[in-house]
Backbone as a ProteinNet text record, in pm:
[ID]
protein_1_A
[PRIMARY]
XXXXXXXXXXXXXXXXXXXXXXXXXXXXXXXXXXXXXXXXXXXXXXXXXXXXXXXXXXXXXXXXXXXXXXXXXXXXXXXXXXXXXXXXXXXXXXXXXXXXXXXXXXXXXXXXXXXXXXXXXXXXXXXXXXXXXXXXXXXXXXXXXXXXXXXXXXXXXXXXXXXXXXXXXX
[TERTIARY]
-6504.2	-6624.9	-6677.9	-6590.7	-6629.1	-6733.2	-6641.4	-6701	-6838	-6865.9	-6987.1	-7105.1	-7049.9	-7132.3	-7157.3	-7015.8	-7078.5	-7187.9	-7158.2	-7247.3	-7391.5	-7391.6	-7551.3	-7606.2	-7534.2	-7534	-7602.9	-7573.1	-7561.1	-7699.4	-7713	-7838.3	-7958.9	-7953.6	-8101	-8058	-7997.6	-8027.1	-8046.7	-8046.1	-8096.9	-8237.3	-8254.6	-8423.7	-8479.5	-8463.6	-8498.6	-8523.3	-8434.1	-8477.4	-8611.3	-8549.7	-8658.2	-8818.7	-8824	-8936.2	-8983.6	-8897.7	-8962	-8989.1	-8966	-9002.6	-9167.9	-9193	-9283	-9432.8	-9353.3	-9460.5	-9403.4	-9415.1	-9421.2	-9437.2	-9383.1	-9462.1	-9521.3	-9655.7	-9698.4	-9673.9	-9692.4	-9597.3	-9723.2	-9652.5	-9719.6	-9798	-9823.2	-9922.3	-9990.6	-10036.3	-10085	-10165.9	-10142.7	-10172.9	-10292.2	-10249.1	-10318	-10406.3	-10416.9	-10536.2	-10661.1	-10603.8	-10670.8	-10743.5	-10704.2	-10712.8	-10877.6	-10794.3	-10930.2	-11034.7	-11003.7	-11123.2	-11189.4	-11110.2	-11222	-11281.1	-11223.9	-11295.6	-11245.1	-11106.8	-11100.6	-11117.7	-11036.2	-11066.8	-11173.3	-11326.3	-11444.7	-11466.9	-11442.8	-11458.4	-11385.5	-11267.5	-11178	-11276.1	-11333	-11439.4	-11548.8	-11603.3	-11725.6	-11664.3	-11590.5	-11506.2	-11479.6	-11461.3	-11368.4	-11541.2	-11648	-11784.5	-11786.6	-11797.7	-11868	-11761	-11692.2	-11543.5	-11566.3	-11597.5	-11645.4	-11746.7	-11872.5	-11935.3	-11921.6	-11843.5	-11783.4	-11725.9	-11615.3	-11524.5	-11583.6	-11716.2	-11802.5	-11880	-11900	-11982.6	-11891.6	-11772.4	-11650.5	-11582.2	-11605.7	-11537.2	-11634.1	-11759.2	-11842.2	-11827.4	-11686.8	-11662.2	-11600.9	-11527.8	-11515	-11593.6	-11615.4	-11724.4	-11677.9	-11803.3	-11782.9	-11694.9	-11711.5	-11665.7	-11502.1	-11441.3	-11334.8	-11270.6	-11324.5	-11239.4	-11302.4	-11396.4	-11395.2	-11307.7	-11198	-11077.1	-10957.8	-11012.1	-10898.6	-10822.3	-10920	-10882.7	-10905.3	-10814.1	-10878.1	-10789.3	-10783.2	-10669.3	-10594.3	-10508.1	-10395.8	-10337.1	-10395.9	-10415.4	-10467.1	-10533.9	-10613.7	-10472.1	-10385.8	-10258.7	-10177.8	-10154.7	-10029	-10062	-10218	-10223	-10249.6	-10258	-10299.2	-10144.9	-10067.5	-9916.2	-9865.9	-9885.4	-9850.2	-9899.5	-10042.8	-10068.3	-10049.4	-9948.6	-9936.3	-9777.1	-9718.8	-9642	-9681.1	-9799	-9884.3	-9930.2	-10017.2	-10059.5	-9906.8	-9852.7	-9742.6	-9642.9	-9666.3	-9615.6	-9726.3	-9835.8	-9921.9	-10000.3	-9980.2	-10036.6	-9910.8	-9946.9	-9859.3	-9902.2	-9878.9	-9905	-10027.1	-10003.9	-10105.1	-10245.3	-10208.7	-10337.3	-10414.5	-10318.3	-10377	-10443.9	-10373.2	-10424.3	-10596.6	-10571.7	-10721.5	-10859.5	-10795.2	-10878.6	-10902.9	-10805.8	-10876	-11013.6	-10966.1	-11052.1	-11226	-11170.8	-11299.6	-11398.5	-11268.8	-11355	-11406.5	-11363	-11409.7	-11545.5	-11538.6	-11692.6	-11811.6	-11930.5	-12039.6	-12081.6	-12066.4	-12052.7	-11946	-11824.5	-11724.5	-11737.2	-11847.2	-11868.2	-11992	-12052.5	-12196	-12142.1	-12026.6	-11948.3	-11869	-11840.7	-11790.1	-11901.2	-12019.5	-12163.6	-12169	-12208	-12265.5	-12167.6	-12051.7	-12017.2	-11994	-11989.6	-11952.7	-12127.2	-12222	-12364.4	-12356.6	-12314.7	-12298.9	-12242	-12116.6	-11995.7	-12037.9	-12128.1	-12217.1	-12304.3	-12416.1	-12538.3	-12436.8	-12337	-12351.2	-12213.9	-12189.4	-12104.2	-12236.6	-12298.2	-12488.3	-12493.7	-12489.2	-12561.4	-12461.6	-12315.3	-12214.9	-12232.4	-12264.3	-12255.2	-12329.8	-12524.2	-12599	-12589	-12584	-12500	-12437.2	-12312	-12211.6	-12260.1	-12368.7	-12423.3	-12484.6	-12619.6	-12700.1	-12609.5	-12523.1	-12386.8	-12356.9	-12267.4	-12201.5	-12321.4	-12444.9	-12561.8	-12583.3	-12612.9	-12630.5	-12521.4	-12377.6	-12292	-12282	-12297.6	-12297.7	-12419.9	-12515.1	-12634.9	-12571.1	-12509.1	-12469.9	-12383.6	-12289.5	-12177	-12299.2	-12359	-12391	-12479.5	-12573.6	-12680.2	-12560.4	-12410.6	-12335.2	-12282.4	-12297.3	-12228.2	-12056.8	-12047.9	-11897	-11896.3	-12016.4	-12063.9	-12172.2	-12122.9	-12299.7	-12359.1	-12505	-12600.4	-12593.3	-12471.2	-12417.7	-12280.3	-12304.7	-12198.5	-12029.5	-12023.3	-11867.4	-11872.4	-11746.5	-11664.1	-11753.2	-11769.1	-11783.8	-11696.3	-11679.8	-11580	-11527.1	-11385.3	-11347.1	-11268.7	-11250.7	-11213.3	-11066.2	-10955.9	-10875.2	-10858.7	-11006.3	-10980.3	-11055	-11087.2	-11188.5	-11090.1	-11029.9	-10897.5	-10907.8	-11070.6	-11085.2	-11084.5	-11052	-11035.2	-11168.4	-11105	-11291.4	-11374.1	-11501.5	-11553.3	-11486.3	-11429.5	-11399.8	-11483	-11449.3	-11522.2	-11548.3	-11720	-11789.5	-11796.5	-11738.4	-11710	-11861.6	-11928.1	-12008.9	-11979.6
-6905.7	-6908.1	-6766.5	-6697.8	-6501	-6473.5	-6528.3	-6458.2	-6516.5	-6630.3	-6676.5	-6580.6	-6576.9	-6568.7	-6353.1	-6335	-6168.6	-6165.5	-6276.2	-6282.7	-6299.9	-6412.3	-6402.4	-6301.4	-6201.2	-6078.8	-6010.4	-6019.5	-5905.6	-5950.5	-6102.9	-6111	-6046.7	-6087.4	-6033.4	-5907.1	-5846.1	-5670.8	-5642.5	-5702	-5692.7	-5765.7	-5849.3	-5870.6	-5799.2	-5786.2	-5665.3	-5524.4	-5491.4	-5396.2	-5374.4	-5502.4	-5501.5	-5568	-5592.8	-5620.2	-5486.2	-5372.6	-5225.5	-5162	-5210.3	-5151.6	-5195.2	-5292.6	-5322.2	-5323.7	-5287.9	-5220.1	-5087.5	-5038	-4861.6	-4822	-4699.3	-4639.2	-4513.4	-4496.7	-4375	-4237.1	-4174.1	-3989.8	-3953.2	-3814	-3794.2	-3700.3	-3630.3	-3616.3	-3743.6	-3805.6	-3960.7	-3927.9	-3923.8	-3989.5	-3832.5	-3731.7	-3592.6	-3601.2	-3676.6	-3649	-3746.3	-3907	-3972.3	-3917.5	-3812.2	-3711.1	-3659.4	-3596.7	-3501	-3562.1	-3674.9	-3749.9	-3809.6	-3853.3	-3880.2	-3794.5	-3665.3	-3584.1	-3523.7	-3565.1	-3640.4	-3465.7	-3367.4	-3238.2	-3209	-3242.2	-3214.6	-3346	-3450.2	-3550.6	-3533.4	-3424.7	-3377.9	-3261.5	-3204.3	-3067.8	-3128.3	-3307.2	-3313.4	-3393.7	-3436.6	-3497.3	-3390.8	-3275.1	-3229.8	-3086.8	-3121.8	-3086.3	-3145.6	-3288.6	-3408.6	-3402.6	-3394.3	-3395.1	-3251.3	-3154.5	-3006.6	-3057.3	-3136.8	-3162.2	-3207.7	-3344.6	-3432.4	-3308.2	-3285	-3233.3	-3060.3	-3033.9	-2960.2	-3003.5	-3092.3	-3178.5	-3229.6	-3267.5	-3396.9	-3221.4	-3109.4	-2982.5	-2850.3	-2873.1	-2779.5	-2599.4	-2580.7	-2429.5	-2379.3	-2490.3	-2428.7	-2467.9	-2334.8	-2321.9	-2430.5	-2478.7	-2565.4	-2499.6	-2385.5	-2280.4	-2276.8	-2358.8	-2321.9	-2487.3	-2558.8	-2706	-2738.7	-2602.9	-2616.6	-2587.8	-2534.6	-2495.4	-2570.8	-2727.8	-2811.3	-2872.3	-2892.3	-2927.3	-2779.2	-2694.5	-2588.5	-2591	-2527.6	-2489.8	-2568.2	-2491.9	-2544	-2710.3	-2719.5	-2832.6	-2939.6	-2924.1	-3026.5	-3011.1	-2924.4	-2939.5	-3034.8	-3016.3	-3087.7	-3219.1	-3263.7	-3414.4	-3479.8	-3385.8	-3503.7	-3520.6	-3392	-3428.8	-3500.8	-3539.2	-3672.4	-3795.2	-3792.1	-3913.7	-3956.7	-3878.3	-3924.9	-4011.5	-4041.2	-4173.2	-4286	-4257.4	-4373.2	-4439.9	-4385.9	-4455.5	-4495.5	-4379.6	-4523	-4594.9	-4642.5	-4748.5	-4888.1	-4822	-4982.6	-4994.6	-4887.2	-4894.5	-4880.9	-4959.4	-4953.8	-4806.3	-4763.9	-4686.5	-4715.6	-4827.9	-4885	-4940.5	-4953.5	-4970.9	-4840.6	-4660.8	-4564.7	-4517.1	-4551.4	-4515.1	-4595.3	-4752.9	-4810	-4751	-4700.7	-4654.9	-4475.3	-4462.3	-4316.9	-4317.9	-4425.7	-4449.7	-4500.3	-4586.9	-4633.4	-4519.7	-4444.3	-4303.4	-4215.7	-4184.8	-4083.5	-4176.6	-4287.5	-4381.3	-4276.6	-4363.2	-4298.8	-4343.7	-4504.8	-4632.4	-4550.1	-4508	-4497.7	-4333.3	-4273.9	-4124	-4163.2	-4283.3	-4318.1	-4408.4	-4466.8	-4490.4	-4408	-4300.7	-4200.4	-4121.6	-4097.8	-4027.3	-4100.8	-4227.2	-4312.6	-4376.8	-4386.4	-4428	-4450	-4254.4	-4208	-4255.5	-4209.7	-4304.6	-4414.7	-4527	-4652.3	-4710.7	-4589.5	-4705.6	-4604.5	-4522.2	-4475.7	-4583.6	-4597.8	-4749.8	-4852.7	-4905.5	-4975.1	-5003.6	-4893.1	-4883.4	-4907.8	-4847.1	-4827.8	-4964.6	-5046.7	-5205.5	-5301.2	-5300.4	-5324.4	-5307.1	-5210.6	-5140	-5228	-5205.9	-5265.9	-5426.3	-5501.9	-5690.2	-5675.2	-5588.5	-5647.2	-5640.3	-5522.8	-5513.4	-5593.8	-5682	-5755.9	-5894.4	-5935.5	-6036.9	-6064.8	-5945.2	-5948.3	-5974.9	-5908.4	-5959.8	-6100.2	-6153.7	-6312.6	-6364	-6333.8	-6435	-6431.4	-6286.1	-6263.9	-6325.1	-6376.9	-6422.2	-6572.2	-6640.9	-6767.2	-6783.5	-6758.4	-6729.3	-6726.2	-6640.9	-6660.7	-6761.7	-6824	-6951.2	-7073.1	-7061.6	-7134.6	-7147.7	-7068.6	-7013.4	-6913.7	-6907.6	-6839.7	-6727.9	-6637.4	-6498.3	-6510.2	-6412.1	-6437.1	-6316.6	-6272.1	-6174.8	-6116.3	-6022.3	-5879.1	-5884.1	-6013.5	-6015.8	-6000.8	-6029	-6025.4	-6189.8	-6213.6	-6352.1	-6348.5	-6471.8	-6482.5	-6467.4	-6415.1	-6421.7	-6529.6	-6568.4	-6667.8	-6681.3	-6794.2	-6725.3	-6672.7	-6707.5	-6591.7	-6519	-6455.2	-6331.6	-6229.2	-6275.2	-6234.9	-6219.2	-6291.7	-6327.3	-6357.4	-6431.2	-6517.4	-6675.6	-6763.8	-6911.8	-7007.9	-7069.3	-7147.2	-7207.5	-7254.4	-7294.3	-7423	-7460.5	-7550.8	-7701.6	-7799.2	-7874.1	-8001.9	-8012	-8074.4	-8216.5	-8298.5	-8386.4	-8458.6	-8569.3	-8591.2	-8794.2
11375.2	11456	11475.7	11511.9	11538.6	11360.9	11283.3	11153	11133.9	11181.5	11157.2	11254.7	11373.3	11442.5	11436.2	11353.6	11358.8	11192.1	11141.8	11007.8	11019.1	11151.4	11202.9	11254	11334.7	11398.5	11281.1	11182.9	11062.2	11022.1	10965	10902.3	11001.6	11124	11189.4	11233.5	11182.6	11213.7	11083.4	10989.8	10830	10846.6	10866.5	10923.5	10953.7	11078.9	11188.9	11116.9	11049.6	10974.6	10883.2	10799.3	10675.4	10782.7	10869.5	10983.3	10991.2	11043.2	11048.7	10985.2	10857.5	10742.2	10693.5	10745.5	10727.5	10782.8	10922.5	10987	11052.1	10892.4	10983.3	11009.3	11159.9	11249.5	11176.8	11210.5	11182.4	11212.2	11118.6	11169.7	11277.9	11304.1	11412.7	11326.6	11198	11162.2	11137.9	11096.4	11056.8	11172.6	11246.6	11399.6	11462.9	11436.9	11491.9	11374.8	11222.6	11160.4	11169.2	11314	11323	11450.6	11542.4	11660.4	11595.5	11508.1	11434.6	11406.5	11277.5	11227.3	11357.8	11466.9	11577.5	11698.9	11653.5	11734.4	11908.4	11954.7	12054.1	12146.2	12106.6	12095.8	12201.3	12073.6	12164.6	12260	12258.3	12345.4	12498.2	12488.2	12584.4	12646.5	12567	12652.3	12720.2	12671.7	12729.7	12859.8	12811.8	12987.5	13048	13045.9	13110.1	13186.1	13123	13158.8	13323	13246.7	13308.4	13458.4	13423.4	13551.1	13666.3	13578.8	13649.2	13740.9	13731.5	13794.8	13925.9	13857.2	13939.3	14075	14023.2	14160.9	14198.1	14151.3	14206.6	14370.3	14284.9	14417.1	14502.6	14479.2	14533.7	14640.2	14596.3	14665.2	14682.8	14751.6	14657.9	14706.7	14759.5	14810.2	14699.9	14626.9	14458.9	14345.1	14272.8	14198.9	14061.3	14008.1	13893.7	13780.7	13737.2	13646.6	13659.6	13832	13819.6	13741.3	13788.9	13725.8	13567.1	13477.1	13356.5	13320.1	13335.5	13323.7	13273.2	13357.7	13368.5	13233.5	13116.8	12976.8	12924.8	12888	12810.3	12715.2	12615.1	12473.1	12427.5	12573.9	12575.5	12647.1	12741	12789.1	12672.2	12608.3	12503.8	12391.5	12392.6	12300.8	12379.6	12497.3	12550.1	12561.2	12576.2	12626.5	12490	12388.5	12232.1	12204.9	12223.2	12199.4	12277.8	12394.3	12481.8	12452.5	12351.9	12338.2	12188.7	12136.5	11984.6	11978	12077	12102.6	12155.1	12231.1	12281.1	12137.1	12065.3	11892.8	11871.1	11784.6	11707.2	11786	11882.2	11963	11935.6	11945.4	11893.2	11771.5	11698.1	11573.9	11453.2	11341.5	11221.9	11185.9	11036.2	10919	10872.7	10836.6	10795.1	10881	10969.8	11080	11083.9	11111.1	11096.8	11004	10895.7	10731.8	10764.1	10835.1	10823.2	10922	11000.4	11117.5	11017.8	10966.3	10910	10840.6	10740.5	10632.6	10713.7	10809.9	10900.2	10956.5	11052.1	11110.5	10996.3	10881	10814.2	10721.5	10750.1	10686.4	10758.1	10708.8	10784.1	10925.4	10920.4	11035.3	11126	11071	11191.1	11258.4	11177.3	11254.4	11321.1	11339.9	11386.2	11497.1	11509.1	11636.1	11753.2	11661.9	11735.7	11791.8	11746.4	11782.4	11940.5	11863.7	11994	12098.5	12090.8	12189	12286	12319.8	12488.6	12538.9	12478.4	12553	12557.9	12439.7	12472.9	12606.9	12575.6	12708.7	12880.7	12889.3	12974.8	13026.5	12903.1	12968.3	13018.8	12918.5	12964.4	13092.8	13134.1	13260.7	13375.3	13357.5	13471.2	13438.7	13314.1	13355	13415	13392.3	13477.4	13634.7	13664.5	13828.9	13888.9	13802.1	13825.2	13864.1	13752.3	13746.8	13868.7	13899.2	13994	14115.5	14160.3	14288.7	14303.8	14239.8	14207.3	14255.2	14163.3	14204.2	14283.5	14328.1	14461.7	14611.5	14629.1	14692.8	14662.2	14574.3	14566.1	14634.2	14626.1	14651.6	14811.2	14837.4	14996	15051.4	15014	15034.6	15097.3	14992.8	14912.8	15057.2	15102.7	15210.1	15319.5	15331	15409.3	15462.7	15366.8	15420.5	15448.2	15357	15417.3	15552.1	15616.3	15742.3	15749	15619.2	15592.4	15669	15645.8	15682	15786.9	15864.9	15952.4	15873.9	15967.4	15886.6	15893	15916.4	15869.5	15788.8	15725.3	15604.5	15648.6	15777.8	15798.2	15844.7	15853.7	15908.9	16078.5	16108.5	16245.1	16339.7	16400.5	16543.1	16554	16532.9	16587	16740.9	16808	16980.7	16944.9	16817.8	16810.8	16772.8	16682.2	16663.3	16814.3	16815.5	16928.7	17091.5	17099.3	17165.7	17280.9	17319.1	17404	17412.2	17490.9	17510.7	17470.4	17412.5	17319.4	17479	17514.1	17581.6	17638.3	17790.7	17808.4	17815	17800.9	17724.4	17807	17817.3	17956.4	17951.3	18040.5	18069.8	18121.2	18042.7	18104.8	18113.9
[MASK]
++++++++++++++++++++++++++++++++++++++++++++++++++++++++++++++++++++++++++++++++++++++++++++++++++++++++++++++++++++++++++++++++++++++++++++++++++++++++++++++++++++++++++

């Protein structure tokens, strides 16, 4: 019984193997030339613009000039080298090899152009919908009576933590 069962042992770590073989992880060059072909580099300087702003305004006794700082050189080395185990954890070899070939197309440098504007609009038409939404439904609640007309719960006598009206005997 042992021999059988260390024989099954054996076949699926011989599976298992020839399984990883088949989807091989990509090197970590593989992976820093899919970095490049997409640019991520300068995509790290325009966040890291856009972010200056941000915590300009979010702190404004420190100057914007100081949180351009925050992605610089070296920083843009340490976080692509932190994120080149993130890729070959969910990408094959072959998935990278396909995304190379994609990004270095003309379509996949015309995705990389447009995207940070794309996923911009349409974050603004998201915001937009959900405020829009969320007003209807609070509307909705409220002609129900869920909400009164300042959009909170009505007082109930226990939250309120007085005794309901005693009740008239006629």
């Amino acid at each position: 019984m042992h021999r059988w069962a260390g024989m099954f042992a054996a076949a699926v770590l011989a599976w298992g193997a020839s399984g990883a073989a088949v989807a091989a992880q990509p090197s970590a060059r593989q992976v820093r030339q899919l970095f490049e072909v997409m640019h991520l580099s300068q995509m790290f300087g325009q966040m890291n613009t856009q972010m200056a702003g941000v915590m300009s305004q979010a702190v404004p006794c420190v100057p914007a000039s100081y949180w351009q700082g925050f992605i610089d050189a070296a920083g843009t080395e340490q976080l692509l080298d932190r994120m080149v185990p993130v890729y070959q954890q969910h990408f094959t070899a072959a998935d990278v090899a396909g995304l190379l070939k994609f990004y270095k197309s003309a379509l996949g440098q015309k995705v990389i152009t447009q995207m940070p504007q794309t996923m911009a609009e349409g974050m603004q038409v998201g915001q937009q919908w959900g405020r829009e939404r969320g007003e209807q439904m609070i509307r909705e609640l409220q002609q129900k009576g869920t909400l009164d007309a300042t959009g909170r719960c009505p007082a109930s006598p226990a939250a309120s933590g007085s005794a309901p009206p005693p009740a008239v005997a006629h």
